[in-house]
mmCIF file of C-alpha atoms in Angstrom:
data_model
loop_
_atom_site.group_PDB
_atom_site.id
_atom_site.type_symbol
_atom_site.label_atom_id
_atom_site.label_comp_id
_atom_site.label_asym_id
_atom_site.label_seq_id
_atom_site.Cartn_x
_atom_site.Cartn_y
_atom_site.Cartn_z
ATOM 1 C CA MET A 1 19.810 5.465 -51.491
ATOM 2 C CA SER A 2 20.456 8.479 -49.326
ATOM 3 C CA ALA A 3 16.763 9.351 -49.306
ATOM 4 C CA GLY A 4 15.982 5.820 -48.161
ATOM 5 C CA LEU A 5 18.364 6.227 -45.239
ATOM 6 C CA VAL A 6 16.874 9.504 -44.032
ATOM 7 C CA ALA A 7 13.442 8.106 -43.088
ATOM 8 C CA PRO A 8 14.682 5.415 -40.678
ATOM 9 C CA ALA A 9 17.012 7.936 -39.035
ATOM 10 C CA SER A 10 14.117 10.355 -38.582
ATOM 11 C CA ALA A 11 11.939 7.577 -37.162
ATOM 12 C CA VAL A 12 14.674 6.682 -34.679
ATOM 13 C CA ASP A 13 14.971 10.343 -33.670
ATOM 14 C CA VAL A 14 11.210 10.505 -33.051
ATOM 15 C CA VAL A 15 11.347 7.397 -30.866
ATOM 16 C CA VAL A 16 14.352 8.715 -28.948
ATOM 17 C CA ARG A 17 12.750 12.114 -28.391
ATOM 18 C CA GLY A 18 9.565 10.416 -27.223
ATOM 19 C CA ARG A 19 11.491 8.355 -24.696
ATOM 20 C CA VAL A 20 13.371 11.415 -23.485
ATOM 21 C CA ARG A 21 10.101 13.339 -23.004
ATOM 22 C CA ARG A 22 8.489 10.433 -21.146
ATOM 23 C CA GLY A 23 11.564 10.030 -18.975
ATOM 24 C CA ALA A 24 11.619 13.736 -18.155
ATOM 25 C CA ARG A 25 7.900 13.718 -17.331
ATOM 26 C CA ARG A 26 8.395 10.680 -15.116
ATOM 27 C CA ARG A 27 11.216 12.329 -13.178
ATOM 28 C CA VAL A 28 9.194 15.512 -12.701
ATOM 29 C CA VAL A 29 6.115 13.610 -11.501
ATOM 30 C CA VAL A 30 8.135 11.504 -9.059
ATOM 31 C CA ALA A 31 9.852 14.639 -7.728
ATOM 32 C CA VAL A 32 6.505 16.421 -7.278
ATOM 33 C CA LEU A 33 5.044 13.415 -5.462
ATOM 34 C CA ALA A 34 8.083 13.237 -3.177
ATOM 35 C CA VAL A 35 7.846 16.951 -2.374
ATOM 36 C CA ALA A 36 4.112 16.594 -1.687
ATOM 37 C CA VAL A 37 4.835 13.758 0.766
ATOM 38 C CA VAL A 38 7.418 15.901 2.583
ATOM 39 C CA VAL A 39 5.053 18.888 2.739
ATOM 40 C CA LEU A 40 2.139 16.852 4.088
ATOM 41 C CA PHE A 41 4.460 15.141 6.563
ATOM 42 C CA ALA A 42 5.481 18.575 7.860
ATOM 43 C CA VAL A 43 1.859 19.742 8.017
ATOM 44 C CA THR A 44 0.945 16.642 10.041
ATOM 45 C CA LEU A 45 3.621 17.564 12.578
ATOM 46 C CA MET A 46 2.553 21.210 12.828
ATOM 47 C CA VAL A 47 -1.249 21.137 13.005
ATOM 48 C CA GLY A 48 -3.497 19.925 15.806
ATOM 49 C CA GLN A 49 -5.169 21.399 18.858
ATOM 50 C CA THR A 50 -1.971 23.435 19.184
ATOM 51 C CA PHE A 51 -0.133 24.759 16.136
ATOM 52 C CA TYR A 52 3.660 24.619 16.234
ATOM 53 C CA PRO A 53 5.684 26.626 13.693
ATOM 54 C CA PRO A 54 8.223 24.882 11.455
ATOM 55 C CA GLY A 55 11.120 26.170 13.550
ATOM 56 C CA ASP A 56 9.854 24.444 16.706
ATOM 57 C CA VAL A 57 9.184 21.220 14.785
ATOM 58 C CA LEU A 58 12.710 21.192 13.340
ATOM 59 C CA ARG A 59 14.201 21.821 16.782
ATOM 60 C CA VAL A 60 12.257 18.881 18.224
ATOM 61 C CA ILE A 61 13.385 16.610 15.387
ATOM 62 C CA ALA A 62 16.973 17.763 16.012
ATOM 63 C CA GLY A 63 16.639 16.609 19.613
ATOM 64 C CA GLU A 64 16.259 19.962 21.354
ATOM 65 C CA GLN A 65 13.845 20.457 24.231
ATOM 66 C CA VAL A 66 11.002 22.768 23.293
ATOM 67 C CA GLN A 67 8.362 23.444 25.907
ATOM 68 C CA GLY A 68 5.112 21.711 24.924
ATOM 69 C CA ALA A 69 6.345 20.748 21.478
ATOM 70 C CA SER A 70 8.788 18.098 22.699
ATOM 71 C CA PHE A 71 5.944 15.967 24.018
ATOM 72 C CA THR A 72 3.211 16.814 21.506
ATOM 73 C CA VAL A 73 5.394 16.688 18.399
ATOM 74 C CA GLY A 74 8.111 14.298 19.512
ATOM 75 C CA ARG A 75 5.991 11.728 21.366
ATOM 76 C CA LEU A 76 2.583 11.972 19.688
ATOM 77 C CA ARG A 77 2.705 13.461 16.197
ATOM 78 C CA LEU A 78 6.108 12.306 14.929
ATOM 79 C CA PRO A 79 5.565 8.519 15.349
ATOM 80 C CA ARG A 80 2.092 8.915 13.830
ATOM 81 C CA ALA A 81 3.382 10.837 10.815
ATOM 82 C CA VAL A 82 6.297 8.449 10.245
ATOM 83 C CA LEU A 83 3.975 5.438 10.407
ATOM 84 C CA ALA A 84 1.562 7.115 7.981
ATOM 85 C CA VAL A 85 4.370 7.517 5.443
ATOM 86 C CA VAL A 86 5.835 4.056 6.049
ATOM 87 C CA ALA A 87 2.466 2.291 5.882
ATOM 88 C CA GLY A 88 1.509 4.200 2.740
ATOM 89 C CA LEU A 89 4.790 3.305 1.065
ATOM 90 C CA CYS A 90 4.380 -0.359 2.043
ATOM 91 C CA PHE A 91 0.762 -0.607 0.895
ATOM 92 C CA GLY A 92 1.377 1.272 -2.356
ATOM 93 C CA LEU A 93 4.496 -0.696 -3.259
ATOM 94 C CA ALA A 94 3.013 -4.095 -2.402
ATOM 95 C CA GLY A 95 -0.356 -3.473 -4.037
ATOM 96 C CA THR A 96 1.201 -2.310 -7.286
ATOM 97 C CA THR A 97 3.511 -5.324 -7.276
ATOM 98 C CA PHE A 98 0.519 -7.672 -7.220
ATOM 99 C CA GLN A 99 -1.360 -5.685 -9.861
ATOM 100 C CA THR A 100 1.667 -5.558 -12.175
ATOM 101 C CA MET A 101 2.637 -9.176 -11.685
ATOM 102 C CA LEU A 102 -0.885 -10.553 -12.233
ATOM 103 C CA ARG A 103 -1.908 -7.962 -14.845
ATOM 104 C CA ASN A 104 -5.165 -7.137 -13.094
ATOM 105 C CA PRO A 105 -6.158 -4.044 -11.045
ATOM 106 C CA LEU A 106 -8.205 -6.282 -8.728
ATOM 107 C CA ALA A 107 -5.095 -8.208 -7.690
ATOM 108 C CA SER A 108 -4.398 -6.172 -4.586
ATOM 109 C CA PRO A 109 -3.987 -7.498 -1.041
ATOM 110 C CA ASP A 110 -7.283 -5.818 -0.070
ATOM 111 C CA VAL A 111 -9.234 -7.910 -2.554
ATOM 112 C CA ILE A 112 -7.435 -11.265 -2.525
ATOM 113 C CA GLY A 113 -7.710 -11.863 1.203
ATOM 114 C CA ILE A 114 -4.267 -11.103 2.606
ATOM 115 C CA SER A 115 -5.208 -7.953 4.551
ATOM 116 C CA THR A 116 -8.570 -9.486 5.503
ATOM 117 C CA SER A 117 -6.865 -12.584 6.895
ATOM 118 C CA ALA A 118 -4.492 -10.483 8.971
ATOM 119 C CA GLY A 119 -7.516 -8.635 10.362
ATOM 120 C CA ALA A 120 -9.333 -11.898 11.137
ATOM 121 C CA ALA A 121 -6.292 -13.231 12.974
ATOM 122 C CA ALA A 122 -6.071 -10.037 15.019
ATOM 123 C CA ALA A 123 -9.782 -10.240 15.887
ATOM 124 C CA VAL A 124 -9.406 -13.836 17.044
ATOM 125 C CA GLY A 125 -6.298 -12.926 19.022
ATOM 126 C CA ILE A 126 -7.946 -10.009 20.816
ATOM 127 C CA VAL A 127 -11.372 -11.528 21.461
ATOM 128 C CA LEU A 128 -10.868 -15.272 21.777
ATOM 129 C CA LEU A 129 -7.245 -15.574 22.883
ATOM 130 C CA GLY A 130 -7.002 -12.458 25.047
ATOM 131 C CA LEU A 131 -3.887 -11.170 23.293
ATOM 132 C CA SER A 132 -2.757 -7.580 22.976
ATOM 133 C CA GLY A 133 0.058 -5.428 21.654
ATOM 134 C CA THR A 134 2.978 -7.268 20.085
ATOM 135 C CA ALA A 135 1.278 -10.664 20.327
ATOM 136 C CA VAL A 136 -1.626 -9.466 18.155
ATOM 137 C CA SER A 137 0.773 -7.954 15.617
ATOM 138 C CA THR A 138 2.801 -11.171 15.460
ATOM 139 C CA LEU A 139 -0.347 -13.245 14.932
ATOM 140 C CA ALA A 140 -1.494 -10.897 12.149
ATOM 141 C CA ILE A 141 1.879 -11.127 10.398
ATOM 142 C CA GLY A 142 1.849 -14.917 10.607
ATOM 143 C CA ALA A 143 -1.697 -15.104 9.250
ATOM 144 C CA ALA A 144 -0.930 -12.822 6.294
ATOM 145 C CA LEU A 145 2.153 -14.835 5.334
ATOM 146 C CA GLY A 146 0.412 -18.180 5.856
ATOM 147 C CA VAL A 147 -2.672 -17.263 3.835
ATOM 148 C CA ALA A 148 -0.537 -15.851 1.016
ATOM 149 C CA LEU A 149 1.392 -19.127 0.877
ATOM 150 C CA LEU A 150 -1.872 -21.105 0.874
ATOM 151 C CA ILE A 151 -3.351 -18.981 -1.936
ATOM 152 C CA TYR A 152 -0.185 -19.380 -4.005
ATOM 153 C CA THR A 153 -0.140 -23.141 -3.440
ATOM 154 C CA LEU A 154 -3.801 -23.580 -4.369
ATOM 155 C CA ALA A 155 -3.407 -21.381 -7.450
ATOM 156 C CA PHE A 156 -0.293 -23.186 -8.691
ATOM 157 C CA LYS A 157 -0.861 -25.566 -11.591
ATOM 158 C CA ASP A 158 1.908 -25.523 -14.176
ATOM 159 C CA GLY A 159 2.481 -21.961 -13.023
ATOM 160 C CA VAL A 160 0.228 -19.415 -11.387
ATOM 161 C CA ALA A 161 -2.620 -17.956 -13.437
ATOM 162 C CA GLY A 162 -3.618 -14.483 -12.291
ATOM 163 C CA THR A 163 -7.366 -15.070 -12.576
ATOM 164 C CA ARG A 164 -7.176 -18.328 -10.600
ATOM 165 C CA LEU A 165 -5.146 -16.680 -7.844
ATOM 166 C CA ILE A 166 -7.589 -13.762 -7.614
ATOM 167 C CA LEU A 167 -10.637 -16.031 -7.392
ATOM 168 C CA ILE A 168 -9.030 -18.185 -4.710
ATOM 169 C CA GLY A 169 -8.023 -15.025 -2.859
ATOM 170 C CA ILE A 170 -11.569 -13.665 -2.966
ATOM 171 C CA GLY A 171 -12.781 -16.948 -1.476
ATOM 172 C CA MET A 172 -10.176 -16.703 1.290
ATOM 173 C CA ALA A 173 -11.259 -13.121 1.957
ATOM 174 C CA ALA A 174 -14.872 -14.265 2.365
ATOM 175 C CA MET A 175 -13.840 -16.947 4.863
ATOM 176 C CA ALA A 176 -11.676 -14.483 6.777
ATOM 177 C CA SER A 177 -14.590 -12.021 6.946
ATOM 178 C CA SER A 178 -16.772 -14.780 8.423
ATOM 179 C CA VAL A 179 -14.145 -15.491 11.080
ATOM 180 C CA THR A 180 -13.982 -11.787 11.910
ATOM 181 C CA SER A 181 -17.774 -11.563 12.210
ATOM 182 C CA TYR A 182 -17.839 -14.542 14.581
ATOM 183 C CA ALA A 183 -15.079 -13.072 16.744
ATOM 184 C CA LEU A 184 -16.924 -9.742 16.961
ATOM 185 C CA SER A 185 -20.149 -11.527 17.961
ATOM 186 C CA GLU A 186 -18.306 -13.062 20.921
ATOM 187 C CA ALA A 187 -16.563 -9.861 21.990
ATOM 188 C CA GLY A 188 -17.244 -7.975 25.187
ATOM 189 C CA SER A 189 -17.621 -4.212 25.063
ATOM 190 C CA TRP A 190 -13.932 -3.415 25.595
ATOM 191 C CA ASP A 191 -12.636 -6.099 23.233
ATOM 192 C CA PHE A 192 -15.244 -5.068 20.666
ATOM 193 C CA GLN A 193 -14.023 -1.464 20.634
ATOM 194 C CA GLU A 194 -10.369 -2.507 20.510
ATOM 195 C CA THR A 195 -11.003 -4.957 17.670
ATOM 196 C CA LEU A 196 -12.959 -2.416 15.632
ATOM 197 C CA ARG A 197 -10.224 0.172 16.101
ATOM 198 C CA TRP A 198 -7.697 -2.330 14.783
ATOM 199 C CA LEU A 199 -9.874 -3.578 11.906
ATOM 200 C CA ASN A 200 -10.712 -0.072 10.679
ATOM 201 C CA GLY A 201 -7.070 0.849 10.261
ATOM 202 C CA SER A 202 -6.045 3.573 12.662
ATOM 203 C CA LEU A 203 -2.988 5.656 13.476
ATOM 204 C CA ASN A 204 -4.362 6.706 16.868
ATOM 205 C CA GLY A 205 -2.028 6.027 19.753
ATOM 206 C CA THR A 206 0.901 5.169 17.484
ATOM 207 C CA THR A 207 4.199 4.557 19.260
ATOM 208 C CA TRP A 208 7.745 4.021 18.067
ATOM 209 C CA GLY A 209 7.423 0.385 19.134
ATOM 210 C CA ALA A 210 4.772 -0.155 16.450
ATOM 211 C CA THR A 211 6.485 2.017 13.840
ATOM 212 C CA VAL A 212 10.028 0.615 13.880
ATOM 213 C CA PRO A 213 9.210 -2.976 12.741
ATOM 214 C CA ALA A 214 7.230 -1.646 9.746
ATOM 215 C CA LEU A 215 10.090 0.732 8.909
ATOM 216 C CA LEU A 216 12.626 -2.107 9.068
ATOM 217 C CA ALA A 217 10.419 -4.237 6.810
ATOM 218 C CA LEU A 218 10.287 -1.400 4.284
ATOM 219 C CA VAL A 219 14.058 -0.926 4.395
ATOM 220 C CA LEU A 220 14.720 -4.647 3.929
ATOM 221 C CA LEU A 221 11.943 -5.727 1.548
ATOM 222 C CA GLY A 222 11.414 -2.557 -0.476
ATOM 223 C CA PRO A 223 14.774 -2.846 -2.288
ATOM 224 C CA VAL A 224 13.992 -6.507 -3.064
ATOM 225 C CA LEU A 225 10.950 -5.429 -5.058
ATOM 226 C CA LEU A 226 12.773 -2.538 -6.716
ATOM 227 C CA THR A 227 15.464 -4.919 -7.972
ATOM 228 C CA GLN A 228 12.709 -6.925 -9.682
ATOM 229 C CA THR A 229 11.336 -3.925 -11.607
ATOM 230 C CA ARG A 230 12.480 -5.143 -15.011
ATOM 231 C CA ASN A 231 11.278 -8.699 -14.440
ATOM 232 C CA LEU A 232 7.868 -7.539 -13.185
ATOM 233 C CA SER A 233 7.471 -5.331 -16.253
ATOM 234 C CA ALA A 234 8.280 -8.331 -18.449
ATOM 235 C CA LEU A 235 5.611 -10.403 -16.675
ATOM 236 C CA GLN A 236 3.008 -7.917 -17.924
ATOM 237 C CA LEU A 237 3.686 -9.241 -21.430
ATOM 238 C CA GLY A 238 2.730 -12.786 -20.386
ATOM 239 C CA ASP A 239 4.685 -15.692 -18.955
ATOM 240 C CA ASP A 240 5.813 -17.061 -22.317
ATOM 241 C CA THR A 241 7.111 -13.714 -23.518
ATOM 242 C CA ALA A 242 8.814 -13.055 -20.173
ATOM 243 C CA SER A 243 10.530 -16.452 -20.333
ATOM 244 C CA ALA A 244 11.685 -15.697 -23.875
ATOM 245 C CA LEU A 245 13.224 -12.463 -22.560
ATOM 246 C CA GLY A 246 15.213 -14.439 -20.006
ATOM 247 C CA VAL A 247 13.014 -13.933 -16.939
ATOM 248 C CA ARG A 248 12.771 -16.838 -14.508
ATOM 249 C CA VAL A 249 9.022 -16.461 -14.174
ATOM 250 C CA GLU A 250 8.129 -18.550 -11.126
ATOM 251 C CA ARG A 251 11.223 -17.465 -9.207
ATOM 252 C CA THR A 252 10.410 -13.820 -9.876
ATOM 253 C CA ARG A 253 6.755 -14.283 -8.977
ATOM 254 C CA LEU A 254 7.500 -16.128 -5.732
ATOM 255 C CA LEU A 255 10.147 -13.584 -4.681
ATOM 256 C CA ALA A 256 7.792 -10.689 -5.430
ATOM 257 C CA ILE A 257 4.901 -12.295 -3.541
ATOM 258 C CA VAL A 258 7.021 -12.994 -0.454
ATOM 259 C CA ALA A 259 8.421 -9.447 -0.372
ATOM 260 C CA ALA A 260 5.066 -7.787 -1.067
ATOM 261 C CA VAL A 261 3.213 -9.887 1.509
ATOM 262 C CA GLY A 262 5.926 -9.103 4.051
ATOM 263 C CA LEU A 263 5.384 -5.374 3.506
ATOM 264 C CA ILE A 264 1.605 -5.762 3.810
ATOM 265 C CA ALA A 265 1.918 -7.946 6.907
ATOM 266 C CA PHE A 266 4.187 -5.600 8.865
ATOM 267 C CA ALA A 267 2.289 -2.464 7.839
ATOM 268 C CA THR A 268 -1.020 -4.091 8.783
ATOM 269 C CA ALA A 269 0.409 -5.252 12.092
ATOM 270 C CA ALA A 270 1.446 -1.669 12.869
ATOM 271 C CA CYS A 271 -1.764 0.188 12.054
ATOM 272 C CA GLY A 272 -4.379 -2.299 10.914
ATOM 273 C CA PRO A 273 -5.576 -2.948 7.353
ATOM 274 C CA ILE A 274 -5.987 0.593 6.007
ATOM 275 C CA ALA A 275 -8.598 -0.057 3.336
ATOM 276 C CA PHE A 276 -7.958 0.326 -0.395
ATOM 277 C CA VAL A 277 -4.587 2.115 -0.249
ATOM 278 C CA SER A 278 -2.853 -0.806 -1.957
ATOM 279 C CA PHE A 279 -5.798 -0.998 -4.372
ATOM 280 C CA LEU A 280 -5.840 2.689 -5.353
ATOM 281 C CA ALA A 281 -2.163 3.661 -5.372
ATOM 282 C CA GLY A 282 -1.219 1.893 -8.623
ATOM 283 C CA PRO A 283 -4.140 3.097 -10.786
ATOM 284 C CA ILE A 284 -3.732 6.673 -9.537
ATOM 285 C CA ALA A 285 0.007 6.566 -10.261
ATOM 286 C CA ALA A 286 -0.691 5.173 -13.744
ATOM 287 C CA ARG A 287 -3.091 8.039 -14.496
ATOM 288 C CA ILE A 288 -0.536 10.609 -13.364
ATOM 289 C CA ILE A 289 2.629 9.208 -14.866
ATOM 290 C CA GLY A 290 1.325 7.477 -17.986
ATOM 291 C CA PRO A 291 1.309 3.854 -19.070
ATOM 292 C CA ASN A 292 5.037 3.424 -19.759
ATOM 293 C CA GLY A 293 7.619 2.413 -17.207
ATOM 294 C CA SER A 294 7.456 0.836 -13.782
ATOM 295 C CA LEU A 295 4.864 2.155 -11.340
ATOM 296 C CA LEU A 296 6.519 0.856 -8.166
ATOM 297 C CA VAL A 297 8.111 4.102 -6.941
ATOM 298 C CA PRO A 298 5.292 6.453 -8.043
ATOM 299 C CA ALA A 299 2.660 4.138 -6.536
ATOM 300 C CA ALA A 300 4.566 3.941 -3.251
ATOM 301 C CA LEU A 301 4.613 7.753 -3.051
ATOM 302 C CA VAL A 302 0.910 7.922 -3.954
ATOM 303 C CA GLY A 303 0.217 5.424 -1.169
ATOM 304 C CA ALA A 304 2.032 7.634 1.335
ATOM 305 C CA LEU A 305 0.059 10.664 0.108
ATOM 306 C CA LEU A 306 -3.246 8.803 0.432
ATOM 307 C CA VAL A 307 -2.576 7.836 4.046
ATOM 308 C CA LEU A 308 -1.329 11.299 5.029
ATOM 309 C CA VAL A 309 -4.284 13.067 3.391
ATOM 310 C CA ALA A 310 -6.821 10.588 4.769
ATOM 311 C CA ASP A 311 -5.391 10.950 8.274
ATOM 312 C CA LEU A 312 -5.613 14.754 8.131
ATOM 313 C CA VAL A 313 -9.173 14.561 6.766
ATOM 314 C CA GLY A 314 -10.193 12.054 9.417
ATOM 315 C CA GLN A 315 -8.779 14.220 12.206
ATOM 316 C CA PHE A 316 -9.839 17.719 11.199
ATOM 317 C CA ALA A 317 -12.429 17.774 8.398
ATOM 318 C CA PHE A 318 -15.412 16.721 10.528
ATOM 319 C CA ASP A 319 -16.763 17.305 14.009
ATOM 320 C CA THR A 320 -16.078 13.639 14.806
ATOM 321 C CA ARG A 321 -12.650 12.122 14.307
ATOM 322 C CA PHE A 322 -12.583 9.128 11.981
ATOM 323 C CA PRO A 323 -9.884 6.448 11.693
ATOM 324 C CA VAL A 324 -7.775 6.750 8.570
ATOM 325 C CA GLY A 325 -9.117 3.456 7.224
ATOM 326 C CA VAL A 326 -12.678 4.773 7.214
ATOM 327 C CA VAL A 327 -11.664 7.700 4.990
ATOM 328 C CA THR A 328 -9.688 5.531 2.549
ATOM 329 C CA GLY A 329 -12.578 3.068 2.460
ATOM 330 C CA VAL A 330 -14.945 5.834 1.376
ATOM 331 C CA LEU A 331 -12.502 6.674 -1.437
ATOM 332 C CA GLY A 332 -11.806 3.110 -2.533
ATOM 333 C CA ALA A 333 -15.261 1.539 -2.574
ATOM 334 C CA PRO A 334 -16.617 3.698 -5.437
ATOM 335 C CA TYR A 335 -13.544 2.926 -7.540
ATOM 336 C CA LEU A 336 -14.052 -0.813 -7.015
ATOM 337 C CA ILE A 337 -17.681 -0.451 -8.124
ATOM 338 C CA TYR A 338 -16.517 1.544 -11.166
ATOM 339 C CA LEU A 339 -14.088 -1.204 -12.186
ATOM 340 C CA ILE A 340 -16.759 -3.887 -11.964
ATOM 341 C CA ALA A 341 -19.308 -1.738 -13.827
ATOM 342 C CA ARG A 342 -16.796 -0.957 -16.586
ATOM 343 C CA SER A 343 -16.008 -4.632 -16.983
ATOM 344 C CA HIS A 344 -19.716 -5.491 -17.266
ATOM 345 C CA ARG A 345 -20.335 -2.678 -19.756
ATOM 346 C CA THR A 346 -17.420 -3.542 -22.044
ATOM 347 C CA GLY A 347 -17.648 -7.282 -21.647
ATOM 348 C CA GLY A 348 -13.911 -7.391 -20.999
ATOM 349 C CA SER A 349 -11.738 -8.384 -18.111
ATOM 350 C CA LEU A 350 -10.998 -6.179 -15.187
#
């Protein structure tokens, strides 16, 4: 009898030790990602045509007047760096929410038409309606929320099937791209340049006026998604299993979609649709942290890292400066091709 009791106890110990190791690894990885974000944020504030040492940067952040640095760091680099972090957090958190909820790596706002629709609305606003500044951002936010609601409504039939939502979203993205192409064909030279700058996703000319709304959206909507971590993880097991575990499936899905789309909308309104950050952040976080546990926080930090790194590369790695969205697009497009090729080779789903 005693021998029969030893084996289960040992098995339980193995499971417990495994969970402890995975939890420790997760905490270490999250801490390393957070430190990397802070380091790159500091580097973004220090480097440029003029290098400012950490002491000067800290004095500017503390509100002191430092000759040269107060304007360059305080007025130019600091809003840009803050928006890079905020936008990366928003894109990473929202993209991973969609991918987790719909159990498909293609289910990111880049692919299912939400970011594309915001861009199309901005193009129409700039070129055809003569809007600028806050009016363009407001129109983009409204378009992202409206299209997300339309996609959800069209995909709803006794619940929302992930594949159906993705296919409808891809169709909406195609229509939005057509609208954008038409608007660009009607644009004058100035409007054309302004629209392209917005569509490419750019941190150039960032001001606190553009940064604060995105930051407020992150502060308000980010915790909403984090409170749904357990329910989103249960949805990965399927709707029936999640319901059996006590999850209110459609309520959770609708709440997650509204919060995630809000993050995407405000981040896109601030800096344009930075390509593929929401698409890449989750898979990269999964490779780093492992398959177990929620990816929301790690993916948000990876999103911030992607935007910060891409912005530094776009500014200083080449003779010509490139918008941040161009750099992330170069990174994301090959991964999208890889996913499709892998699906075709294995005959499985994405």
